[in-house]
mmCIF file of C-alpha atoms and ligand atoms in Angstrom:
data_model
loop_
_atom_site.group_PDB
_atom_site.id
_atom_site.type_symbol
_atom_site.label_atom_id
_atom_site.label_comp_id
_atom_site.label_asym_id
_atom_site.label_seq_id
_atom_site.Cartn_x
_atom_site.Cartn_y
_atom_site.Cartn_z
ATOM 1 C CA MET A 24 -6.870 -35.151 15.570
ATOM 2 C CA THR A 25 -6.695 -33.020 18.730
ATOM 3 C CA GLY A 26 -3.695 -30.857 17.789
ATOM 4 C CA TYR A 27 -3.891 -27.254 16.641
ATOM 5 C CA ILE A 28 -4.543 -27.648 12.908
ATOM 6 C CA ALA A 29 -6.274 -31.048 12.981
ATOM 7 C CA SER A 30 -8.857 -29.967 15.564
ATOM 8 C CA HIS A 31 -9.897 -27.043 13.346
ATOM 9 C CA MET A 32 -10.039 -29.450 10.403
ATOM 10 C CA VAL A 33 -12.350 -31.799 12.282
ATOM 11 C CA ALA A 34 -14.594 -28.873 13.255
ATOM 12 C CA LEU A 35 -14.908 -27.778 9.608
ATOM 13 C CA LEU A 36 -15.457 -31.305 8.252
ATOM 14 C CA HIS A 37 -18.089 -31.936 10.883
ATOM 15 C CA GLU A 38 -19.810 -28.609 10.182
ATOM 16 C CA GLN A 39 -19.932 -29.518 6.457
ATOM 17 C CA GLY A 40 -21.568 -32.866 7.193
ATOM 18 C CA HIS A 41 -18.583 -35.160 6.561
ATOM 19 C CA LYS A 42 -18.007 -38.273 8.668
ATOM 20 C CA VAL A 43 -14.698 -37.954 10.489
ATOM 21 C CA SER A 44 -12.579 -40.347 12.529
ATOM 22 C CA GLY A 45 -9.180 -39.638 13.974
ATOM 23 C CA VAL A 46 -6.277 -40.593 16.160
ATOM 24 C CA ASP A 47 -3.819 -38.738 18.370
ATOM 25 C CA ASN A 48 -1.202 -39.715 20.933
ATOM 26 C CA PHE A 49 -1.763 -36.492 22.962
ATOM 27 C CA SER A 50 1.922 -35.587 22.643
ATOM 28 C CA ASN A 51 1.006 -31.935 22.036
ATOM 29 C CA SER A 52 -2.639 -31.853 23.162
ATOM 30 C CA THR A 53 -4.705 -33.215 26.015
ATOM 31 C CA ILE A 54 -7.890 -35.167 26.635
ATOM 32 C CA GLU A 55 -9.482 -31.747 27.332
ATOM 33 C CA SER A 56 -8.607 -30.761 23.737
ATOM 34 C CA LEU A 57 -10.755 -33.691 22.590
ATOM 35 C CA GLU A 58 -13.543 -32.745 24.985
ATOM 36 C CA ARG A 59 -13.550 -29.125 23.785
ATOM 37 C CA LEU A 60 -13.688 -30.331 20.181
ATOM 38 C CA GLU A 61 -16.621 -32.597 21.016
ATOM 39 C CA THR A 62 -18.371 -29.667 22.710
ATOM 40 C CA LEU A 63 -17.867 -27.563 19.580
ATOM 41 C CA CYS A 64 -19.121 -30.383 17.321
ATOM 42 C CA GLU A 65 -21.929 -31.212 19.773
ATOM 43 C CA THR A 66 -21.244 -34.945 19.373
ATOM 44 C CA ASP A 67 -18.929 -37.755 20.429
ATOM 45 C CA LEU A 68 -16.183 -38.172 17.856
ATOM 46 C CA VAL A 69 -14.823 -41.460 16.507
ATOM 47 C CA PHE A 70 -11.423 -41.323 18.148
ATOM 48 C CA GLU A 71 -8.651 -43.706 19.244
ATOM 49 C CA GLU A 72 -5.545 -42.846 21.232
ATOM 50 C CA VAL A 73 -2.857 -44.062 18.843
ATOM 51 C CA ASP A 74 0.734 -43.191 18.016
ATOM 52 C CA VAL A 75 1.119 -42.841 14.261
ATOM 53 C CA CYS A 76 4.247 -45.034 14.481
ATOM 54 C CA ASN A 77 2.293 -47.983 15.930
ATOM 55 C CA GLU A 78 1.129 -50.100 12.982
ATOM 56 C CA GLU A 79 -1.052 -52.475 14.957
ATOM 57 C CA ARG A 80 -2.931 -49.678 16.774
ATOM 58 C CA LEU A 81 -3.285 -47.659 13.584
ATOM 59 C CA LYS A 82 -4.853 -50.616 11.810
ATOM 60 C CA PHE A 83 -7.158 -51.106 14.765
ATOM 61 C CA ALA A 84 -8.233 -47.443 14.527
ATOM 62 C CA LEU A 85 -8.804 -47.739 10.763
ATOM 63 C CA THR A 86 -10.900 -50.863 11.341
ATOM 64 C CA ILE A 87 -13.071 -49.105 13.942
ATOM 65 C CA ALA A 88 -13.385 -46.024 11.713
ATOM 66 C CA THR A 89 -14.513 -48.199 8.787
ATOM 67 C CA LYS A 90 -17.044 -50.051 10.953
ATOM 68 C CA VAL A 91 -18.541 -46.853 12.350
ATOM 69 C CA ASN A 92 -18.321 -44.481 9.390
ATOM 70 C CA GLY A 93 -18.032 -46.803 6.372
ATOM 71 C CA PRO A 94 -15.190 -47.004 3.802
ATOM 72 C CA ILE A 95 -12.574 -44.277 4.211
ATOM 73 C CA ASP A 96 -12.312 -41.876 1.249
ATOM 74 C CA ALA A 97 -9.269 -39.893 2.304
ATOM 75 C CA VAL A 98 -6.625 -39.565 4.982
ATOM 76 C CA MET A 99 -5.364 -36.163 6.139
ATOM 77 C CA HIS A 100 -2.072 -36.440 7.970
ATOM 78 C CA PHE A 101 -1.332 -33.797 10.628
ATOM 79 C CA ALA A 102 0.673 -35.932 13.054
ATOM 80 C CA GLY A 103 4.202 -34.596 13.327
ATOM 81 C CA LEU A 104 6.757 -32.751 15.391
ATOM 82 C CA LYS A 105 7.429 -29.152 14.354
ATOM 83 C CA ALA A 106 9.940 -27.360 16.562
ATOM 84 C CA VAL A 107 12.965 -26.428 14.486
ATOM 85 C CA GLY A 108 15.398 -25.916 17.398
ATOM 86 C CA GLU A 109 14.368 -29.144 19.108
ATOM 87 C CA SER A 110 14.759 -31.058 15.840
ATOM 88 C CA SER A 111 18.507 -30.318 15.807
ATOM 89 C CA LYS A 112 18.846 -31.715 19.334
ATOM 90 C CA ILE A 113 16.852 -34.932 18.779
ATOM 91 C CA PRO A 114 16.947 -35.550 15.012
ATOM 92 C CA LEU A 115 16.379 -39.288 15.294
ATOM 93 C CA HIS A 116 13.142 -38.712 17.185
ATOM 94 C CA TYR A 117 12.027 -36.277 14.452
ATOM 95 C CA TYR A 118 12.867 -38.753 11.703
ATOM 96 C CA GLN A 119 11.132 -41.582 13.528
ATOM 97 C CA THR A 120 7.964 -39.623 14.209
ATOM 98 C CA ASN A 121 7.715 -37.614 11.020
ATOM 99 C CA ILE A 122 9.220 -39.919 8.396
ATOM 100 C CA ALA A 123 8.679 -43.416 9.845
ATOM 101 C CA GLY A 124 5.231 -42.353 11.129
ATOM 102 C CA THR A 125 4.210 -41.224 7.646
ATOM 103 C CA LEU A 126 5.529 -44.426 6.073
ATOM 104 C CA ASN A 127 3.605 -46.466 8.608
ATOM 105 C CA LEU A 128 0.427 -44.536 7.831
ATOM 106 C CA LEU A 129 0.929 -44.946 4.078
ATOM 107 C CA GLY A 130 1.486 -48.693 4.539
ATOM 108 C CA CYS A 131 -1.760 -49.004 6.517
ATOM 109 C CA MET A 132 -3.591 -46.974 3.868
ATOM 110 C CA ARG A 133 -2.316 -49.376 1.199
ATOM 111 C CA ASP A 134 -3.560 -52.355 3.206
ATOM 112 C CA PHE A 135 -6.996 -50.716 3.595
ATOM 113 C CA GLY A 136 -7.151 -49.684 -0.079
ATOM 114 C CA ILE A 137 -7.258 -45.932 0.687
ATOM 115 C CA LYS A 138 -5.961 -43.911 -2.250
ATOM 116 C CA GLN A 139 -6.413 -40.255 -1.234
ATOM 117 C CA PHE A 140 -3.837 -38.569 0.978
ATOM 118 C CA VAL A 141 -3.351 -34.948 2.060
ATOM 119 C CA PHE A 142 0.016 -34.202 3.618
ATOM 120 C CA SER A 143 0.805 -31.250 5.883
ATOM 121 C CA SER A 144 4.048 -29.907 4.491
ATOM 122 C CA SER A 145 5.569 -26.526 5.237
ATOM 123 C CA ALA A 146 7.093 -23.479 3.610
ATOM 124 C CA THR A 147 10.208 -24.671 5.424
ATOM 125 C CA VAL A 148 10.892 -26.838 2.333
ATOM 126 C CA TYR A 149 11.913 -23.658 0.467
ATOM 127 C CA GLY A 150 14.843 -23.230 2.909
ATOM 128 C CA VAL A 151 16.502 -19.874 2.299
ATOM 129 C CA PRO A 152 14.051 -18.344 -0.208
ATOM 130 C CA GLU A 153 15.500 -17.922 -3.678
ATOM 131 C CA THR A 154 12.831 -15.315 -4.409
ATOM 132 C CA THR A 155 9.688 -13.809 -2.867
ATOM 133 C CA PRO A 156 6.842 -14.397 -3.226
ATOM 134 C CA LEU A 157 7.567 -18.127 -3.138
ATOM 135 C CA HIS A 158 5.813 -20.215 -5.763
ATOM 136 C CA GLU A 159 5.530 -23.993 -5.834
ATOM 137 C CA GLY A 160 8.183 -24.285 -8.549
ATOM 138 C CA CYS A 161 10.895 -22.624 -6.432
ATOM 139 C CA ARG A 162 13.808 -24.899 -5.579
ATOM 140 C CA THR A 163 13.540 -26.742 -2.304
ATOM 141 C CA GLN A 164 16.220 -27.326 0.326
ATOM 142 C CA SER A 165 16.433 -28.284 3.978
ATOM 143 C CA THR A 166 18.372 -26.446 6.628
ATOM 144 C CA ASN A 167 17.494 -28.452 9.778
ATOM 145 C CA PRO A 168 16.168 -31.938 10.667
ATOM 146 C CA TYR A 169 12.548 -30.725 10.905
ATOM 147 C CA GLY A 170 12.739 -29.246 7.411
ATOM 148 C CA ARG A 171 14.579 -32.323 6.149
ATOM 149 C CA SER A 172 11.805 -34.573 7.466
ATOM 150 C CA LYS A 173 9.186 -32.572 5.509
ATOM 151 C CA LEU A 174 11.304 -32.567 2.369
ATOM 152 C CA VAL A 175 12.043 -36.296 2.553
ATOM 153 C CA ILE A 176 8.328 -37.046 2.897
ATOM 154 C CA GLU A 177 7.528 -34.748 -0.030
ATOM 155 C CA GLU A 178 10.051 -36.678 -2.135
ATOM 156 C CA LEU A 179 8.922 -40.144 -1.125
ATOM 157 C CA LEU A 180 5.336 -39.155 -1.952
ATOM 158 C CA GLU A 181 6.555 -38.517 -5.513
ATOM 159 C CA ASP A 182 7.748 -42.131 -5.719
ATOM 160 C CA ILE A 183 4.516 -43.469 -4.250
ATOM 161 C CA ALA A 184 2.378 -41.436 -6.663
ATOM 162 C CA ALA A 185 4.566 -42.486 -9.610
ATOM 163 C CA ALA A 186 4.335 -46.182 -8.694
ATOM 164 C CA ASP A 187 0.537 -46.300 -8.406
ATOM 165 C CA PRO A 188 -1.524 -44.438 -11.017
ATOM 166 C CA GLU A 189 -4.598 -44.723 -8.778
ATOM 167 C CA MET A 190 -3.009 -42.649 -5.979
ATOM 168 C CA ARG A 191 -4.242 -39.104 -5.360
ATOM 169 C CA ILE A 192 -1.830 -37.137 -3.180
ATOM 170 C CA THR A 193 -1.708 -33.454 -2.274
ATOM 171 C CA ARG A 194 1.201 -31.816 -0.498
ATOM 172 C CA LEU A 195 0.153 -28.580 1.227
ATOM 173 C CA ARG A 196 2.930 -26.160 2.112
ATOM 174 C CA TYR A 197 1.765 -24.117 5.085
ATOM 175 C CA PHE A 198 3.071 -20.627 5.678
ATOM 176 C CA ASN A 199 2.535 -19.342 9.262
ATOM 177 C CA PRO A 200 -0.725 -20.605 10.798
ATOM 178 C CA VAL A 201 -2.142 -18.349 13.522
ATOM 179 C CA GLY A 202 -5.561 -17.521 14.969
ATOM 180 C CA ALA A 203 -8.148 -19.762 16.551
ATOM 181 C CA HIS A 204 -11.700 -20.909 15.982
ATOM 182 C CA PRO A 205 -14.134 -17.926 16.096
ATOM 183 C CA SER A 206 -16.138 -19.774 18.788
ATOM 184 C CA GLY A 207 -13.178 -19.385 21.166
ATOM 185 C CA LEU A 208 -13.582 -23.079 22.033
ATOM 186 C CA ILE A 209 -10.451 -24.464 20.343
ATOM 187 C CA GLY A 210 -7.023 -23.055 19.527
ATOM 188 C CA GLU A 211 -3.310 -23.696 19.867
ATOM 189 C CA LEU A 212 -1.978 -24.925 23.204
ATOM 190 C CA PRO A 213 1.813 -24.839 22.930
ATOM 191 C CA ASN A 214 3.756 -26.825 25.539
ATOM 192 C CA GLY A 215 5.946 -24.593 27.737
ATOM 193 C CA ILE A 216 7.468 -21.384 26.374
ATOM 194 C CA PRO A 217 6.328 -20.964 22.766
ATOM 195 C CA ASN A 218 8.860 -20.890 19.925
ATOM 196 C CA ASN A 219 6.557 -19.202 17.460
ATOM 197 C CA LEU A 220 5.897 -15.490 17.460
ATOM 198 C CA MET A 221 2.153 -15.141 17.996
ATOM 199 C CA PRO A 222 1.717 -17.656 20.843
ATOM 200 C CA TYR A 223 4.613 -15.803 22.510
ATOM 201 C CA VAL A 224 3.029 -12.375 21.919
ATOM 202 C CA PHE A 225 -0.211 -13.554 23.553
ATOM 203 C CA LYS A 226 1.655 -14.920 26.578
ATOM 204 C CA VAL A 227 3.035 -11.393 26.981
ATOM 205 C CA ALA A 228 -0.466 -9.928 26.502
ATOM 206 C CA THR A 229 -1.843 -12.158 29.266
ATOM 207 C CA GLY A 230 1.056 -11.248 31.562
ATOM 208 C CA GLU A 231 2.620 -14.739 31.649
ATOM 209 C CA LEU A 232 5.821 -13.532 30.006
ATOM 210 C CA PRO A 233 7.370 -10.071 30.478
ATOM 211 C CA GLN A 234 8.305 -9.037 26.931
ATOM 212 C CA VAL A 235 8.642 -10.194 23.344
ATOM 213 C CA ASN A 236 12.211 -10.680 22.153
ATOM 214 C CA VAL A 237 12.303 -9.457 18.566
ATOM 215 C CA PHE A 238 14.875 -11.596 16.795
ATOM 216 C CA GLY A 239 16.803 -9.003 14.793
ATOM 217 C CA ASN A 240 15.918 -5.616 13.292
ATOM 218 C CA ASP A 241 18.618 -5.517 10.644
ATOM 219 C CA TYR A 242 16.984 -7.627 7.925
ATOM 220 C CA GLU A 243 16.363 -6.118 4.497
ATOM 221 C CA THR A 244 12.645 -5.728 5.173
ATOM 222 C CA LYS A 245 10.239 -2.796 5.580
ATOM 223 C CA ASP A 246 11.252 -2.132 9.212
ATOM 224 C CA GLY A 247 14.235 -4.469 9.593
ATOM 225 C CA THR A 248 12.287 -7.213 11.431
ATOM 226 C CA GLY A 249 11.304 -10.588 9.958
ATOM 227 C CA VAL A 250 8.377 -10.645 7.539
ATOM 228 C CA ARG A 251 6.083 -13.673 7.345
ATOM 229 C CA ASP A 252 2.844 -14.741 5.688
ATOM 230 C CA TYR A 253 0.424 -15.341 8.580
ATOM 231 C CA ILE A 254 -2.666 -17.360 7.695
ATOM 232 C CA HIS A 255 -5.781 -17.921 9.806
ATOM 233 C CA VAL A 256 -6.007 -21.567 10.874
ATOM 234 C CA CYS A 257 -9.626 -21.678 9.636
ATOM 235 C CA ASP A 258 -8.486 -20.583 6.165
ATOM 236 C CA LEU A 259 -5.732 -23.186 6.307
ATOM 237 C CA VAL A 260 -8.180 -26.003 6.983
ATOM 238 C CA SER A 261 -10.627 -24.752 4.359
ATOM 239 C CA GLY A 262 -7.664 -25.121 1.957
ATOM 240 C CA HIS A 263 -7.480 -28.792 2.960
ATOM 241 C CA LEU A 264 -11.168 -29.250 2.278
ATOM 242 C CA SER A 265 -10.739 -27.722 -1.184
ATOM 243 C CA ALA A 266 -7.717 -29.981 -1.744
ATOM 244 C CA VAL A 267 -9.592 -33.144 -0.842
ATOM 245 C CA LYS A 268 -12.543 -32.165 -3.068
ATOM 246 C CA HIS A 269 -10.063 -31.629 -5.901
ATOM 247 C CA LEU A 270 -8.476 -35.042 -5.236
ATOM 248 C CA ALA A 271 -11.851 -36.744 -5.496
ATOM 249 C CA LYS A 272 -11.839 -35.695 -9.174
ATOM 250 C CA ASN A 273 -8.120 -35.878 -9.993
ATOM 251 C CA LYS A 274 -5.509 -38.636 -9.815
ATOM 252 C CA GLY A 275 -1.821 -37.926 -9.313
ATOM 253 C CA LEU A 276 0.379 -35.737 -7.149
ATOM 254 C CA PHE A 277 -0.312 -32.052 -6.447
ATOM 255 C CA THR A 278 1.456 -29.361 -4.462
ATOM 256 C CA PHE A 279 0.026 -26.067 -3.209
ATOM 257 C CA ASN A 280 1.161 -23.211 -1.032
ATOM 258 C CA LEU A 281 -1.357 -22.280 1.644
ATOM 259 C CA GLY A 282 -0.703 -18.646 2.487
ATOM 260 C CA THR A 283 -2.344 -15.261 2.014
ATOM 261 C CA GLY A 284 0.317 -13.755 -0.238
ATOM 262 C CA LYS A 285 0.771 -10.876 2.240
ATOM 263 C CA GLY A 286 3.764 -10.351 4.499
ATOM 264 C CA TYR A 287 3.746 -8.657 7.917
ATOM 265 C CA SER A 288 6.766 -7.774 10.035
ATOM 266 C CA VAL A 289 7.281 -8.714 13.684
ATOM 267 C CA LEU A 290 6.757 -5.081 14.717
ATOM 268 C CA GLU A 291 3.547 -4.851 12.675
ATOM 269 C CA MET A 292 2.272 -7.980 14.418
ATOM 270 C CA ILE A 293 3.028 -6.502 17.823
ATOM 271 C CA GLN A 294 1.415 -3.156 16.900
ATOM 272 C CA ARG A 295 -1.782 -4.763 15.555
ATOM 273 C CA THR A 296 -2.015 -6.951 18.653
ATOM 274 C CA GLU A 297 -1.726 -3.870 20.859
ATOM 275 C CA ALA A 298 -4.450 -2.125 18.836
ATOM 276 C CA ILE A 299 -6.852 -5.075 19.044
ATOM 277 C CA THR A 300 -6.279 -6.090 22.650
ATOM 278 C CA GLY A 301 -5.785 -2.578 24.019
ATOM 279 C CA ILE A 302 -2.792 -3.954 25.927
ATOM 280 C CA LYS A 303 0.744 -2.613 25.708
ATOM 281 C CA ILE A 304 3.105 -5.374 24.529
ATOM 282 C CA PRO A 305 6.629 -4.631 25.768
ATOM 283 C CA TYR A 306 9.371 -5.808 23.418
ATOM 284 C CA ALA A 307 13.139 -5.686 23.105
ATOM 285 C CA ILE A 308 15.296 -6.153 20.041
ATOM 286 C CA SER A 309 17.599 -9.141 20.456
ATOM 287 C CA GLU A 310 20.008 -11.124 18.272
ATOM 288 C CA ARG A 311 18.822 -12.781 15.082
ATOM 289 C CA ARG A 312 17.634 -16.351 15.706
ATOM 290 C CA PRO A 313 19.997 -18.822 14.011
ATOM 291 C CA GLY A 314 18.452 -20.181 10.822
ATOM 292 C CA ASP A 315 15.903 -17.348 10.440
ATOM 293 C CA VAL A 316 15.502 -15.511 7.158
ATOM 294 C CA GLY A 317 14.297 -11.961 6.510
ATOM 295 C CA GLU A 318 11.251 -12.315 4.333
ATOM 296 C CA VAL A 319 8.981 -15.275 3.541
ATOM 297 C CA TYR A 320 5.594 -14.978 1.893
ATOM 298 C CA ALA A 321 3.602 -17.041 -0.541
ATOM 299 C CA ASP A 322 2.548 -16.756 -4.114
ATOM 300 C CA ALA A 323 -0.888 -18.207 -3.367
ATOM 301 C CA SER A 324 -2.184 -18.034 -6.929
ATOM 302 C CA LEU A 325 -1.927 -21.748 -7.804
ATOM 303 C CA ALA A 326 -4.356 -22.778 -5.041
ATOM 304 C CA LYS A 327 -6.686 -20.014 -6.188
ATOM 305 C CA HIS A 328 -6.648 -21.163 -9.827
ATOM 306 C CA VAL A 329 -6.731 -24.925 -9.283
ATOM 307 C CA LEU A 330 -8.558 -25.350 -5.968
ATOM 308 C CA ASN A 331 -10.688 -22.211 -6.183
ATOM 309 C CA TRP A 332 -9.475 -21.438 -2.679
ATOM 310 C CA GLU A 333 -8.107 -18.287 -1.122
ATOM 311 C CA ALA A 334 -7.703 -17.000 2.408
ATOM 312 C CA GLU A 335 -10.651 -14.941 3.619
ATOM 313 C CA TYR A 336 -9.739 -13.801 7.117
ATOM 314 C CA ASN A 337 -7.588 -10.691 7.509
ATOM 315 C CA LEU A 338 -4.840 -10.020 10.024
ATOM 316 C CA ASP A 339 -7.165 -8.374 12.543
ATOM 317 C CA ASP A 340 -9.460 -11.452 12.500
ATOM 318 C CA MET A 341 -6.470 -13.719 13.139
ATOM 319 C CA ILE A 342 -5.340 -11.622 16.087
ATOM 320 C CA TYR A 343 -8.839 -11.131 17.510
ATOM 321 C CA HIS A 344 -9.697 -14.837 17.399
ATOM 322 C CA GLN A 345 -6.360 -15.845 18.889
ATOM 323 C CA TRP A 346 -6.837 -13.264 21.637
ATOM 324 C CA GLN A 347 -10.286 -14.655 22.490
ATOM 325 C CA TRP A 348 -8.703 -18.100 22.778
ATOM 326 C CA ALA A 349 -5.600 -16.936 24.704
ATOM 327 C CA ARG A 350 -7.787 -15.244 27.331
ATOM 328 C CA LYS A 351 -9.837 -18.399 27.761
ATOM 329 C CA ALA A 352 -6.789 -20.721 27.852
ATOM 330 C CA ASP A 353 -5.209 -18.403 30.447
ATOM 331 C CA GLN A 354 -8.103 -18.855 32.922
HETATM 332 C C1 UD1 B 7 8.955 -21.418 12.249
HETATM 333 C C2 UD1 B 7 9.947 -22.410 11.716
HETATM 334 C C3 UD1 B 7 9.315 -23.085 10.518
HETATM 335 C C4 UD1 B 7 8.003 -23.759 10.926
HETATM 336 C C5 UD1 B 7 7.079 -22.700 11.496
HETATM 337 C C6 UD1 B 7 5.771 -23.284 11.983
HETATM 338 C C7 UD1 B 7 12.133 -21.507 12.360
HETATM 339 C C8 UD1 B 7 13.435 -20.938 11.859
HETATM 340 N N1 UD1 B 7 11.198 -21.747 11.413
HETATM 341 O O1 UD1 B 7 8.708 -20.477 11.215
HETATM 342 O O2 UD1 B 7 10.220 -24.029 9.990
HETATM 343 O O3 UD1 B 7 7.420 -24.373 9.799
HETATM 344 O O4 UD1 B 7 7.732 -22.050 12.589
HETATM 345 O O5 UD1 B 7 5.888 -23.983 13.138
HETATM 346 O O6 UD1 B 7 11.960 -21.764 13.530
HETATM 347 N N2 UD1 B 7 10.142 -14.053 16.182
HETATM 348 C C9 UD1 B 7 10.570 -13.124 17.109
HETATM 349 N N3 UD1 B 7 10.468 -13.452 18.429
HETATM 350 C C10 UD1 B 7 9.959 -14.639 18.863
HETATM 351 C C11 UD1 B 7 9.520 -15.577 17.916
HETATM 352 C C12 UD1 B 7 9.640 -15.265 16.578
HETATM 353 O O7 UD1 B 7 11.026 -12.036 16.755
HETATM 354 O O8 UD1 B 7 9.909 -14.870 20.092
HETATM 355 C C13 UD1 B 7 10.184 -13.705 14.757
HETATM 356 C C14 UD1 B 7 11.030 -14.634 13.895
HETATM 357 O O9 UD1 B 7 12.353 -14.193 13.833
HETATM 358 C C15 UD1 B 7 10.294 -14.527 12.552
HETATM 359 C C16 UD1 B 7 8.831 -14.294 12.938
HETATM 360 O O10 UD1 B 7 8.863 -13.815 14.268
HETATM 361 O O11 UD1 B 7 10.750 -13.408 11.835
HETATM 362 C C17 UD1 B 7 7.988 -15.559 12.896
HETATM 363 O O12 UD1 B 7 8.616 -16.567 13.668
HETATM 364 P P1 UD1 B 7 7.915 -17.974 13.962
HETATM 365 O O13 UD1 B 7 6.527 -17.739 14.452
HETATM 366 O O14 UD1 B 7 8.825 -18.774 14.842
HETATM 367 O O15 UD1 B 7 7.763 -18.640 12.547
HETATM 368 P P2 UD1 B 7 8.888 -18.952 11.435
HETATM 369 O O16 UD1 B 7 10.268 -18.680 11.919
HETATM 370 O O17 UD1 B 7 8.482 -18.285 10.179
#
């Protein structure tokens, strides 16, 4: 509930008048993340410190949530590990947290009679893209334990949906979430040196790191650097809200890309960040990162047709909001 995406989800649900309860084990957030979220929502939130793998504690949290907020309509599941490189070093930990944690959550949901489930999947399930833009029907594959954990969960959700005609499950495949809440009160707080591009770029902008290492400039892309589909975190969570509204009316299993459909290169991201912050971002071209691919961007038309959702923020908004947050987090 206090991680990067989930905290923005809670803020939106709260703003729209929904009753929200949540758990987190603070593995990638802090008690201050919860406090900032409560400041933004101007209320105390129904929250329990729980590891998603702990069945007893999860059931306790669901019991409290039911007592305080009434019967639970839907569960949105954001709890997972997401660092690709790390996943190859400690695969068992990834499988335990991501796969066993999800199974535990689904088992608790069954025991509490909760039938609606929104799962945070990733464009990583497309592996090496067979085509761009990527549509939901493209073949899936996994190239590392993190990706395998997402793919395995996607597949087991098919079995669970097939076995129970009352289940309503949506798998959301995120492209590259960036940005922060426009209030500047919440945003991403990566532990240590960031793996992902934009958190790294902002650490260079705030002077914490000397330069951005651009992983390869010899891809078959517009300027040779990697192209990705960056999506504002607030658009991403509004996609979840649309998905859960759709589930309230539709049984079965659904899958949607959440992206903008536009691709930007690493150099374009650096240049736009320089333009918006007014700060020179030094960079150096380095080797390709193992496992990276040249170009990944979404065909986002299915979510538009079925969910009536599309991304609204543009690249400059994403960078501006993340910059507001990075400056605050740096203080
Ligand atoms: C990565 C993961 C992906 C995961 C996603 C969200 C890999 C191979 N993929 O996606 O599975 O779902 O994060 O957590 O790790 N880049 C640089 N310098 C940097 C960092 C990145 O040049 O210091 C480049 C990359 O080569 C890439 C682009 O920036 O072209 C975006 O990288 P990143 O933010 O790590 O996202 P993905 O690799 O798309």
